PDB file of C-alpha atoms in Angstrom:
ATOM      1  CA  ASP A 198      84.648  96.570  81.858  1.00  0.00           C
ATOM      2  CA  GLN A 199      88.141  96.084  83.285  1.00  0.00           C
ATOM      3  CA  GLN A 200      89.105  99.471  84.716  1.00  0.00           C
ATOM      4  CA  VAL A 201      92.482  98.277  86.031  1.00  0.00           C
ATOM      5  CA  LYS A 202      94.585  96.101  83.762  1.00  0.00           C
ATOM      6  CA  GLN A 203      97.727  94.103  84.276  1.00  0.00           C
ATOM      7  CA  ASN A 204      98.546  92.855  80.818  1.00  0.00           C
ATOM      8  CA  SER A 205     101.435  90.591  81.777  1.00  0.00           C
ATOM      9  CA  PRO A 206     100.157  87.468  83.524  1.00  0.00           C
ATOM     10  CA  SER A 207     103.684  86.433  84.431  1.00  0.00           C
ATOM     11  CA  LEU A 208     107.247  87.726  84.682  1.00  0.00           C
ATOM     12  CA  SER A 209     110.526  85.901  85.292  1.00  0.00           C
ATOM     13  CA  VAL A 210     113.596  87.733  86.601  1.00  0.00           C
ATOM     14  CA  GLN A 211     117.046  86.715  87.811  1.00  0.00           C
ATOM     15  CA  GLU A 212     117.912  87.264  91.451  1.00  0.00           C
ATOM     16  CA  GLY A 213     119.604  90.623  91.959  1.00  0.00           C
ATOM     17  CA  ARG A 214     118.118  92.193  88.847  1.00  0.00           C
ATOM     18  CA  ILE A 215     115.264  94.667  88.634  1.00  0.00           C
ATOM     19  CA  SER A 216     111.636  93.525  88.412  1.00  0.00           C
ATOM     20  CA  ILE A 217     109.217  95.913  86.712  1.00  0.00           C
ATOM     21  CA  LEU A 218     105.512  95.224  87.013  1.00  0.00           C
ATOM     22  CA  ASN A 219     103.089  97.333  85.001  1.00  0.00           C
ATOM     23  CA  CYS A 220      99.503  98.429  85.459  1.00  0.00           C
ATOM     24  CA  ASP A 221      97.167 100.530  83.316  1.00  0.00           C
ATOM     25  CA  TYR A 222      93.868 102.110  84.269  1.00  0.00           C
ATOM     26  CA  THR A 223      91.068 103.694  82.321  1.00  0.00           C
ATOM     27  CA  ASN A 224      89.208 105.815  84.864  1.00  0.00           C
ATOM     28  CA  SER A 225      90.744 109.289  85.257  1.00  0.00           C
ATOM     29  CA  MET A 226      88.837 109.753  88.533  1.00  0.00           C
ATOM     30  CA  PHE A 227      91.076 107.287  90.362  1.00  0.00           C
ATOM     31  CA  ASP A 228      93.262 109.197  92.814  1.00  0.00           C
ATOM     32  CA  TYR A 229      94.926 106.544  94.964  1.00  0.00           C
ATOM     33  CA  PHE A 230      96.841 103.493  93.818  1.00  0.00           C
ATOM     34  CA  LEU A 231      98.218 100.522  95.718  1.00  0.00           C
ATOM     35  CA  TRP A 232     100.306  97.428  95.123  1.00  0.00           C
ATOM     36  CA  TYR A 233      99.656  94.207  97.000  1.00  0.00           C
ATOM     37  CA  LYS A 234     101.647  90.991  97.052  1.00  0.00           C
ATOM     38  CA  LYS A 235      99.908  87.666  97.440  1.00  0.00           C
ATOM     39  CA  TYR A 236     101.197  84.191  98.205  1.00  0.00           C
ATOM     40  CA  PRO A 237      99.012  81.139  97.499  1.00  0.00           C
ATOM     41  CA  ALA A 238      96.405  80.442 100.175  1.00  0.00           C
ATOM     42  CA  GLU A 239      97.105  83.764 101.911  1.00  0.00           C
ATOM     43  CA  GLY A 240      95.528  87.199 101.849  1.00  0.00           C
ATOM     44  CA  PRO A 241      97.013  90.136  99.915  1.00  0.00           C
ATOM     45  CA  THR A 242      99.788  91.962 101.754  1.00  0.00           C
ATOM     46  CA  PHE A 243     100.060  95.712 101.297  1.00  0.00           C
ATOM     47  CA  LEU A 244     103.358  96.799  99.742  1.00  0.00           C
ATOM     48  CA  ILE A 245     103.262 100.430  98.714  1.00  0.00           C
ATOM     49  CA  SER A 246     100.851 103.122  97.606  1.00  0.00           C
ATOM     50  CA  ILE A 247     100.847 106.421  95.764  1.00  0.00           C
ATOM     51  CA  SER A 248      98.495 109.355  95.655  1.00  0.00           C
ATOM     52  CA  SER A 249      97.669 111.032  92.356  1.00  0.00           C
ATOM     53  CA  ILE A 250      99.373 114.232  93.535  1.00  0.00           C
ATOM     54  CA  LYS A 251     102.724 112.433  93.354  1.00  0.00           C
ATOM     55  CA  ASP A 252     104.568 110.709  90.540  1.00  0.00           C
ATOM     56  CA  LYS A 253     106.903 108.575  92.612  1.00  0.00           C
ATOM     57  CA  ASN A 254     106.972 106.882  95.997  1.00  0.00           C
ATOM     58  CA  GLU A 255     109.822 104.811  97.355  1.00  0.00           C
ATOM     59  CA  ASP A 256     110.034 102.371 100.254  1.00  0.00           C
ATOM     60  CA  GLY A 257     113.206 100.332 100.546  1.00  0.00           C
ATOM     61  CA  ARG A 258     113.537  98.045  97.529  1.00  0.00           C
ATOM     62  CA  PHE A 259     110.110  99.044  96.215  1.00  0.00           C
ATOM     63  CA  THR A 260     109.358 102.108  94.105  1.00  0.00           C
ATOM     64  CA  VAL A 261     106.064 102.965  92.481  1.00  0.00           C
ATOM     65  CA  PHE A 262     105.880 105.370  89.541  1.00  0.00           C
ATOM     66  CA  LEU A 263     102.683 107.046  88.388  1.00  0.00           C
ATOM     67  CA  ASN A 264     102.189 108.568  84.939  1.00  0.00           C
ATOM     68  CA  LYS A 265      98.785 110.225  85.050  1.00  0.00           C
ATOM     69  CA  SER A 266      98.763 111.382  81.459  1.00  0.00           C
ATOM     70  CA  ALA A 267      99.324 107.814  80.279  1.00  0.00           C
ATOM     71  CA  LYS A 268      97.121 106.351  83.044  1.00  0.00           C
ATOM     72  CA  HIS A 269      99.950 103.991  83.860  1.00  0.00           C
ATOM     73  CA  LEU A 270     101.767 102.931  86.985  1.00  0.00           C
ATOM     74  CA  SER A 271     104.628 100.580  87.579  1.00  0.00           C
ATOM     75  CA  LEU A 272     106.255  98.847  90.522  1.00  0.00           C
ATOM     76  CA  HIS A 273     110.028  98.473  90.537  1.00  0.00           C
ATOM     77  CA  ILE A 274     111.696  95.963  92.822  1.00  0.00           C
ATOM     78  CA  VAL A 275     115.458  96.189  93.058  1.00  0.00           C
ATOM     79  CA  PRO A 276     117.322  94.055  93.787  1.00  0.00           C
ATOM     80  CA  SER A 277     114.879  91.197  93.273  1.00  0.00           C
ATOM     81  CA  GLN A 278     115.049  88.307  95.724  1.00  0.00           C
ATOM     82  CA  PRO A 279     113.650  84.747  95.503  1.00  0.00           C
ATOM     83  CA  GLY A 280     111.291  85.587  98.385  1.00  0.00           C
ATOM     84  CA  ASP A 281     109.663  88.203  96.157  1.00  0.00           C
ATOM     85  CA  SER A 282     108.169  85.407  94.043  1.00  0.00           C
ATOM     86  CA  ALA A 283     104.405  85.885  94.356  1.00  0.00           C
ATOM     87  CA  VAL A 284     101.400  87.336  92.545  1.00  0.00           C
ATOM     88  CA  TYR A 285     101.371  91.138  92.507  1.00  0.00           C
ATOM     89  CA  PHE A 286      98.089  93.009  92.294  1.00  0.00           C
ATOM     90  CA  CYS A 287      97.645  96.614  91.333  1.00  0.00           C
ATOM     91  CA  ALA A 288      94.576  98.344  92.834  1.00  0.00           C
ATOM     92  CA  ALA A 289      92.978 101.759  92.444  1.00  0.00           C
ATOM     93  CA  SER A 290      90.400 103.781  94.322  1.00  0.00           C
ATOM     94  CA  GLY A 291      88.868 107.225  94.271  1.00  0.00           C
ATOM     95  CA  ARG A 292      85.890 109.296  93.375  1.00  0.00           C
ATOM     96  CA  GLY A 293      85.506 107.328  90.160  1.00  0.00           C
ATOM     97  CA  THR A 294      84.587 104.219  92.098  1.00  0.00           C
ATOM     98  CA  GLY A 295      81.353 105.851  93.168  1.00  0.00           C
ATOM     99  CA  GLY A 296      80.029 107.425  96.339  1.00  0.00           C
ATOM    100  CA  ALA A 297      82.008 108.084  99.477  1.00  0.00           C
ATOM    101  CA  THR A 298      83.560 104.669  99.594  1.00  0.00           C
ATOM    102  CA  ASN A 299      87.188 103.887  98.843  1.00  0.00           C
ATOM    103  CA  LYS A 300      86.494 100.439  97.510  1.00  0.00           C
ATOM    104  CA  LEU A 301      89.458  99.041  95.645  1.00  0.00           C
ATOM    105  CA  ILE A 302      89.352  98.036  91.994  1.00  0.00           C
ATOM    106  CA  PHE A 303      91.924  95.310  91.377  1.00  0.00           C
ATOM    107  CA  GLY A 304      93.830  94.186  88.325  1.00  0.00           C
ATOM    108  CA  THR A 305      94.068  90.484  87.522  1.00  0.00           C
ATOM    109  CA  GLY A 306      97.596  90.160  88.872  1.00  0.00           C
ATOM    110  CA  THR A 307     101.086  89.333  87.598  1.00  0.00           C
ATOM    111  CA  LEU A 308     102.925  86.240  88.765  1.00  0.00           C
ATOM    112  CA  LEU A 309     106.548  87.165  89.477  1.00  0.00           C
ATOM    113  CA  ALA A 310     109.142  84.403  89.583  1.00  0.00           C
ATOM    114  CA  VAL A 311     112.602  85.382  90.795  1.00  0.00           C
ATOM    115  CA  GLN A 312     115.152  82.777  89.760  1.00  0.00           C
ATOM    116  CA  PRO A 313     118.112  82.135  92.113  1.00  0.00           C
TER     117      PRO A 313
ATOM    118  CA  ASN B 225      99.131  93.675 117.321  1.00  0.00           C
ATOM    119  CA  ALA B 226      96.935  91.122 115.612  1.00  0.00           C
ATOM    120  CA  GLY B 227      96.039  91.611 111.982  1.00  0.00           C
ATOM    121  CA  VAL B 228      92.694  91.038 110.327  1.00  0.00           C
ATOM    122  CA  MET B 229      91.306  87.682 111.368  1.00  0.00           C
ATOM    123  CA  GLN B 230      88.956  85.521 109.359  1.00  0.00           C
ATOM    124  CA  ASN B 231      87.326  82.243 110.172  1.00  0.00           C
ATOM    125  CA  PRO B 232      86.884  79.628 109.150  1.00  0.00           C
ATOM    126  CA  ARG B 233      89.849  79.426 106.800  1.00  0.00           C
ATOM    127  CA  HIS B 234      88.173  76.673 104.811  1.00  0.00           C
ATOM    128  CA  LEU B 235      84.470  75.939 104.526  1.00  0.00           C
ATOM    129  CA  VAL B 236      82.762  73.139 102.641  1.00  0.00           C
ATOM    130  CA  ARG B 237      79.047  73.324 101.990  1.00  0.00           C
ATOM    131  CA  ARG B 238      76.581  71.341  99.910  1.00  0.00           C
ATOM    132  CA  ARG B 239      74.320  73.115  97.461  1.00  0.00           C
ATOM    133  CA  GLY B 240      71.389  74.727  99.234  1.00  0.00           C
ATOM    134  CA  GLN B 241      73.123  75.116 102.598  1.00  0.00           C
ATOM    135  CA  GLU B 242      74.070  78.388 104.254  1.00  0.00           C
ATOM    136  CA  ALA B 243      77.609  79.730 104.614  1.00  0.00           C
ATOM    137  CA  ARG B 244      78.643  82.184 107.326  1.00  0.00           C
ATOM    138  CA  LEU B 245      82.025  83.860 107.061  1.00  0.00           C
ATOM    139  CA  ARG B 246      83.405  85.918 109.934  1.00  0.00           C
ATOM    140  CA  CYS B 247      85.875  88.788 109.983  1.00  0.00           C
ATOM    141  CA  SER B 248      87.446  90.604 112.915  1.00  0.00           C
ATOM    142  CA  PRO B 249      89.156  93.832 111.813  1.00  0.00           C
ATOM    143  CA  MET B 250      92.491  95.050 113.089  1.00  0.00           C
ATOM    144  CA  LYS B 251      92.387  96.741 116.468  1.00  0.00           C
ATOM    145  CA  GLY B 252      91.318 100.337 116.074  1.00  0.00           C
ATOM    146  CA  HIS B 253      89.815  99.791 112.622  1.00  0.00           C
ATOM    147  CA  SER B 254      86.133 100.542 112.215  1.00  0.00           C
ATOM    148  CA  HIS B 255      85.827 100.110 108.444  1.00  0.00           C
ATOM    149  CA  VAL B 256      85.400  96.643 106.945  1.00  0.00           C
ATOM    150  CA  TYR B 257      85.386  95.579 103.308  1.00  0.00           C
ATOM    151  CA  TRP B 258      84.570  92.205 101.746  1.00  0.00           C
ATOM    152  CA  TYR B 259      86.060  91.038  98.454  1.00  0.00           C
ATOM    153  CA  ARG B 260      85.665  87.842  96.473  1.00  0.00           C
ATOM    154  CA  GLN B 261      88.257  86.168  94.280  1.00  0.00           C
ATOM    155  CA  LEU B 262      86.978  83.656  91.773  1.00  0.00           C
ATOM    156  CA  PRO B 263      89.472  81.156  90.312  1.00  0.00           C
ATOM    157  CA  GLU B 264      91.930  82.775  87.885  1.00  0.00           C
ATOM    158  CA  GLU B 265      90.546  86.262  88.549  1.00  0.00           C
ATOM    159  CA  GLY B 266      91.439  89.341  90.579  1.00  0.00           C
ATOM    160  CA  LEU B 267      89.656  90.429  93.727  1.00  0.00           C
ATOM    161  CA  LYS B 268      86.215  91.968  93.274  1.00  0.00           C
ATOM    162  CA  PHE B 269      84.653  94.366  95.773  1.00  0.00           C
ATOM    163  CA  MET B 270      81.451  93.180  97.413  1.00  0.00           C
ATOM    164  CA  VAL B 271      80.483  95.417 100.344  1.00  0.00           C
ATOM    165  CA  TYR B 272      81.786  98.144 102.652  1.00  0.00           C
ATOM    166  CA  LEU B 273      80.543  98.436 106.231  1.00  0.00           C
ATOM    167  CA  GLN B 274      81.080 100.518 109.315  1.00  0.00           C
ATOM    168  CA  LYS B 275      79.757  99.568 112.718  1.00  0.00           C
ATOM    169  CA  GLU B 276      76.012  98.858 112.358  1.00  0.00           C
ATOM    170  CA  ASN B 277      75.907 100.453 108.887  1.00  0.00           C
ATOM    171  CA  ILE B 278      76.221  99.250 105.319  1.00  0.00           C
ATOM    172  CA  ILE B 279      77.905 102.061 103.410  1.00  0.00           C
ATOM    173  CA  ASP B 280      78.256 100.542  99.938  1.00  0.00           C
ATOM    174  CA  GLU B 281      76.881  97.206  98.788  1.00  0.00           C
ATOM    175  CA  SER B 282      77.187  97.855  95.075  1.00  0.00           C
ATOM    176  CA  GLY B 283      79.232  94.684  94.546  1.00  0.00           C
ATOM    177  CA  MET B 284      76.892  92.301  96.335  1.00  0.00           C
ATOM    178  CA  PRO B 285      74.814  89.875  94.302  1.00  0.00           C
ATOM    179  CA  LYS B 286      71.169  90.877  94.492  1.00  0.00           C
ATOM    180  CA  GLU B 287      69.982  87.666  96.084  1.00  0.00           C
ATOM    181  CA  ARG B 288      71.203  85.234  98.750  1.00  0.00           C
ATOM    182  CA  PHE B 289      74.092  87.436  99.962  1.00  0.00           C
ATOM    183  CA  SER B 290      74.005  89.685 103.026  1.00  0.00           C
ATOM    184  CA  ALA B 291      76.527  91.315 105.332  1.00  0.00           C
ATOM    185  CA  GLU B 292      76.506  92.911 108.737  1.00  0.00           C
ATOM    186  CA  PHE B 293      78.939  94.529 111.144  1.00  0.00           C
ATOM    187  CA  PRO B 294      77.232  94.679 114.543  1.00  0.00           C
ATOM    188  CA  LYS B 295      78.156  96.974 117.382  1.00  0.00           C
ATOM    189  CA  GLU B 296      79.785  94.059 119.155  1.00  0.00           C
ATOM    190  CA  GLY B 297      81.513  91.148 117.477  1.00  0.00           C
ATOM    191  CA  PRO B 298      82.868  90.383 114.045  1.00  0.00           C
ATOM    192  CA  SER B 299      81.533  91.277 110.640  1.00  0.00           C
ATOM    193  CA  ILE B 300      79.545  88.451 109.051  1.00  0.00           C
ATOM    194  CA  LEU B 301      79.127  87.668 105.349  1.00  0.00           C
ATOM    195  CA  ARG B 302      76.187  85.326 104.913  1.00  0.00           C
ATOM    196  CA  ILE B 303      75.416  83.332 101.788  1.00  0.00           C
ATOM    197  CA  GLN B 304      72.091  81.539 101.751  1.00  0.00           C
ATOM    198  CA  GLN B 305      71.287  78.522  99.558  1.00  0.00           C
ATOM    199  CA  VAL B 306      74.811  78.283  98.192  1.00  0.00           C
ATOM    200  CA  VAL B 307      75.419  77.192  94.601  1.00  0.00           C
ATOM    201  CA  ARG B 308      78.594  75.847  92.998  1.00  0.00           C
ATOM    202  CA  GLY B 309      79.325  79.250  91.474  1.00  0.00           C
ATOM    203  CA  ASP B 310      79.774  80.654  94.997  1.00  0.00           C
ATOM    204  CA  SER B 311      82.970  78.614  95.369  1.00  0.00           C
ATOM    205  CA  ALA B 312      85.699  81.206  95.773  1.00  0.00           C
ATOM    206  CA  ALA B 313      88.091  82.819  98.209  1.00  0.00           C
ATOM    207  CA  TYR B 314      86.425  85.528 100.294  1.00  0.00           C
ATOM    208  CA  PHE B 315      88.691  88.194 101.746  1.00  0.00           C
ATOM    209  CA  CYS B 316      87.968  90.757 104.399  1.00  0.00           C
ATOM    210  CA  ALA B 317      89.942  93.979 104.732  1.00  0.00           C
ATOM    211  CA  SER B 318      89.884  96.754 107.288  1.00  0.00           C
ATOM    212  CA  SER B 319      91.055 100.342 107.578  1.00  0.00           C
ATOM    213  CA  PRO B 320      91.014 102.897 110.393  1.00  0.00           C
ATOM    214  CA  TYR B 321      89.310 105.579 108.352  1.00  0.00           C
ATOM    215  CA  THR B 322      87.856 106.054 104.900  1.00  0.00           C
ATOM    216  CA  GLN B 323      90.510 106.837 102.280  1.00  0.00           C
ATOM    217  CA  GLU B 324      93.122 104.792 104.086  1.00  0.00           C
ATOM    218  CA  THR B 325      95.087 101.735 103.071  1.00  0.00           C
ATOM    219  CA  GLN B 326      93.147  98.500 103.496  1.00  0.00           C
ATOM    220  CA  TYR B 327      94.748  95.544 105.239  1.00  0.00           C
ATOM    221  CA  PHE B 328      93.579  92.082 104.326  1.00  0.00           C
ATOM    222  CA  GLY B 329      92.889  88.937 106.282  1.00  0.00           C
ATOM    223  CA  PRO B 330      93.980  85.452 105.186  1.00  0.00           C
ATOM    224  CA  GLY B 331      90.664  84.701 103.515  1.00  0.00           C
ATOM    225  CA  THR B 332      88.019  81.999 103.734  1.00  0.00           C
ATOM    226  CA  ARG B 333      88.027  79.447 100.955  1.00  0.00           C
ATOM    227  CA  LEU B 334      84.496  78.283 100.295  1.00  0.00           C
ATOM    228  CA  LEU B 335      83.906  75.089  98.379  1.00  0.00           C
ATOM    229  CA  VAL B 336      80.375  74.190  97.374  1.00  0.00           C
ATOM    230  CA  LEU B 337      79.847  70.541  96.506  1.00  0.00           C
TER     231      LEU B 337
END
């Protein structure tokens, strides 16, 4: 049962344009969402997060949007740069994950390629 | 300010041997999480520990896997009698408190021959 889904395995974007990565979730008990970026042979690097009490959070070139009614979030990167090329993981946590833990439930990732 | 440290970065074991993976959390972090990434998949939660306590081990396989986070020293993920299906990247993450962002280490890539 995949509670966090990233339906696009890959995305290609021109340098300078906007990259939009999407994520859907099924568990309405999730209340905290994160985006991580991962290069091959490295660990995930935290990018940005959003609490369920907000619908938008911005940090530099990165903006995350949350649509609770649609159980959907997206990460916008603008302008995209070649160094942004990596796998992007969406993750969720909250009461729905069980107990007092904030274990993260990850999507399967989207490979972003930014073309120079 | 060092990040999360994991060692070894690469580990090769033959079937039936034991694998020990170590994780030192970021300074000031007392919460440690272990995740596993199988080839072509996302990260899957395994276990959540605080010093000397296992808080949530709902993602741990029932047999051969154990984890600890002693009062002194790193957290250890131990896999006994490894099988080829244990080959994966194992990531450790830490946070200062519960309900805080988790920061990941570089991972240990385990290969079972």
